Amino acid sequence: MPHHAEQPGSEPLHVSLVAIPEAVVSTLSGIFDVMNAFAVMPPPGNPQHLAPPFRVEIVGLHTGPLELASRVPITVQRSITALDTTDIIIVPSVLLGPDGWYKDRHPELVGWLRTMHRRGALLCSACSGIFLLAETGLFDGVEATVHFGYANAFKTVFPEVLIHPERVLVVSGQNEELVSSGASMTWHDLVLYLIARHVGSTAAQAVAHFFALQWHQDGLAPYIVFEGRNDHGDSAIRSAQEWVATHFSGANPLEEMILRSGLSERTFKRRFTAATGFSPTAYVQRLRIEEAKRRLERTEAPVDEIGWQVGYEEPAFFRRLFKRVTGLTPGIYRRRFKIPEFAQVRVKT
């Protein structure tokens, strides 16, 4: 279904911002402020003098004070029992404890989400808010995204959802009514998307300028830190992983891993891929690129020298591989993630 901006003068869309005890206050309050931007933006932030297109309310099981995950209290403005319809529902980031996410902790909310979806509401999640939305079953068999740090935990609890943690924003459903955003600050992309969808691209650009928000147009691959799986139970492969973790820059780490394992080459490659999800060659490449990322962030060494340091004698191959893995060239990666000069702290002697 194509996206159409709301017509000027139409009734504002009702936005239900869901508050639960596991919610993260920064995401909830940030979404609240930006969705309400049109009420506070002076020209040139609101050059068209648009009337507020959204009416945002913090909703929950009960009205009144609610302590969130970071022990900060907020006020629930409307009980879900008082809402027969709403246009947009947003579940903000939730904080998972060491025991992960347990289903059926908010059955009334899950039932309400299903009812509101049936009545035409958009269901949106910011970051890990998808854990609550996924309990509705509406995301089974469709694509979504979640914070990459929670991806494995999510797959364990909701294996039916097609999760893409490297993607910033995923819009799914027959009527594009299931919207999820990825890691942490991609709630910026979610809110700007909703403004562009319902108000127009010019309005979204104005809000982005006013709040100095940036679209994460290169995806989330540059932010993901590679950590090889080691919970697979194959001791021979785990031993190879432990060795290559400190020897990946050598000339032939794959040959040495095979030799050390005592397995045939074919058997080693098959077991390694089954255990880690990566072929041995791809695994070594990811270790090398991860080290290159650290050196680009923390040193002034030239790109080609860094490529050589992590194990690549051919600079062009290293640059192509780096971009394929991270989505960015080494130079752009360095500019984006290196600590800027004004923030570098020097120890006084």
Tab-separated table of N, CA and C in Angstrom, residues 6 18 28 49 112 153 187 212 217 277 298:
chain	number	residue	atom	x	y	z
A	6	GLU	N	-1.024	12.857	5.437
A	6	GLU	CA	-2.318	13.342	5.901
A	6	GLU	C	-2.620	14.697	5.275
A	18	VAL	N	3.477	3.064	24.393
A	18	VAL	CA	3.208	2.071	25.430
A	18	VAL	C	4.290	2.098	26.511
A	28	LEU	N	11.494	6.193	25.232
A	28	LEU	CA	10.109	6.623	25.395
A	28	LEU	C	9.998	8.142	25.357
A	49	HIS	N	4.119	26.040	9.061
A	49	HIS	CA	3.209	26.313	10.187
A	49	HIS	C	2.161	25.199	10.309
A	112	TRP	N	-4.794	-6.399	23.845
A	112	TRP	CA	-5.168	-5.059	23.350
A	112	TRP	C	-4.457	-4.744	22.037
A	153	ALA	N	18.822	-13.828	21.505
A	153	ALA	CA	17.773	-14.029	22.513
A	153	ALA	C	16.397	-13.982	21.860
A	187	TRP	N	15.406	4.619	16.737
A	187	TRP	CA	14.080	5.189	16.938
A	187	TRP	C	13.977	6.529	16.204
A	212	ALA	N	18.532	17.884	14.822
A	212	ALA	CA	19.836	17.367	14.376
A	212	ALA	C	19.842	15.842	14.366
A	217	GLN	N	21.486	5.671	7.122
A	217	GLN	CA	21.299	5.205	5.750
A	217	GLN	C	22.248	4.081	5.354
A	277	GLY	N	28.269	-21.207	12.200
A	277	GLY	CA	27.454	-20.494	11.226
A	277	GLY	C	28.269	-19.805	10.150
A	298	ARG	N	41.262	3.748	16.549
A	298	ARG	CA	42.143	4.119	17.657
A	298	ARG	C	43.551	4.539	17.237
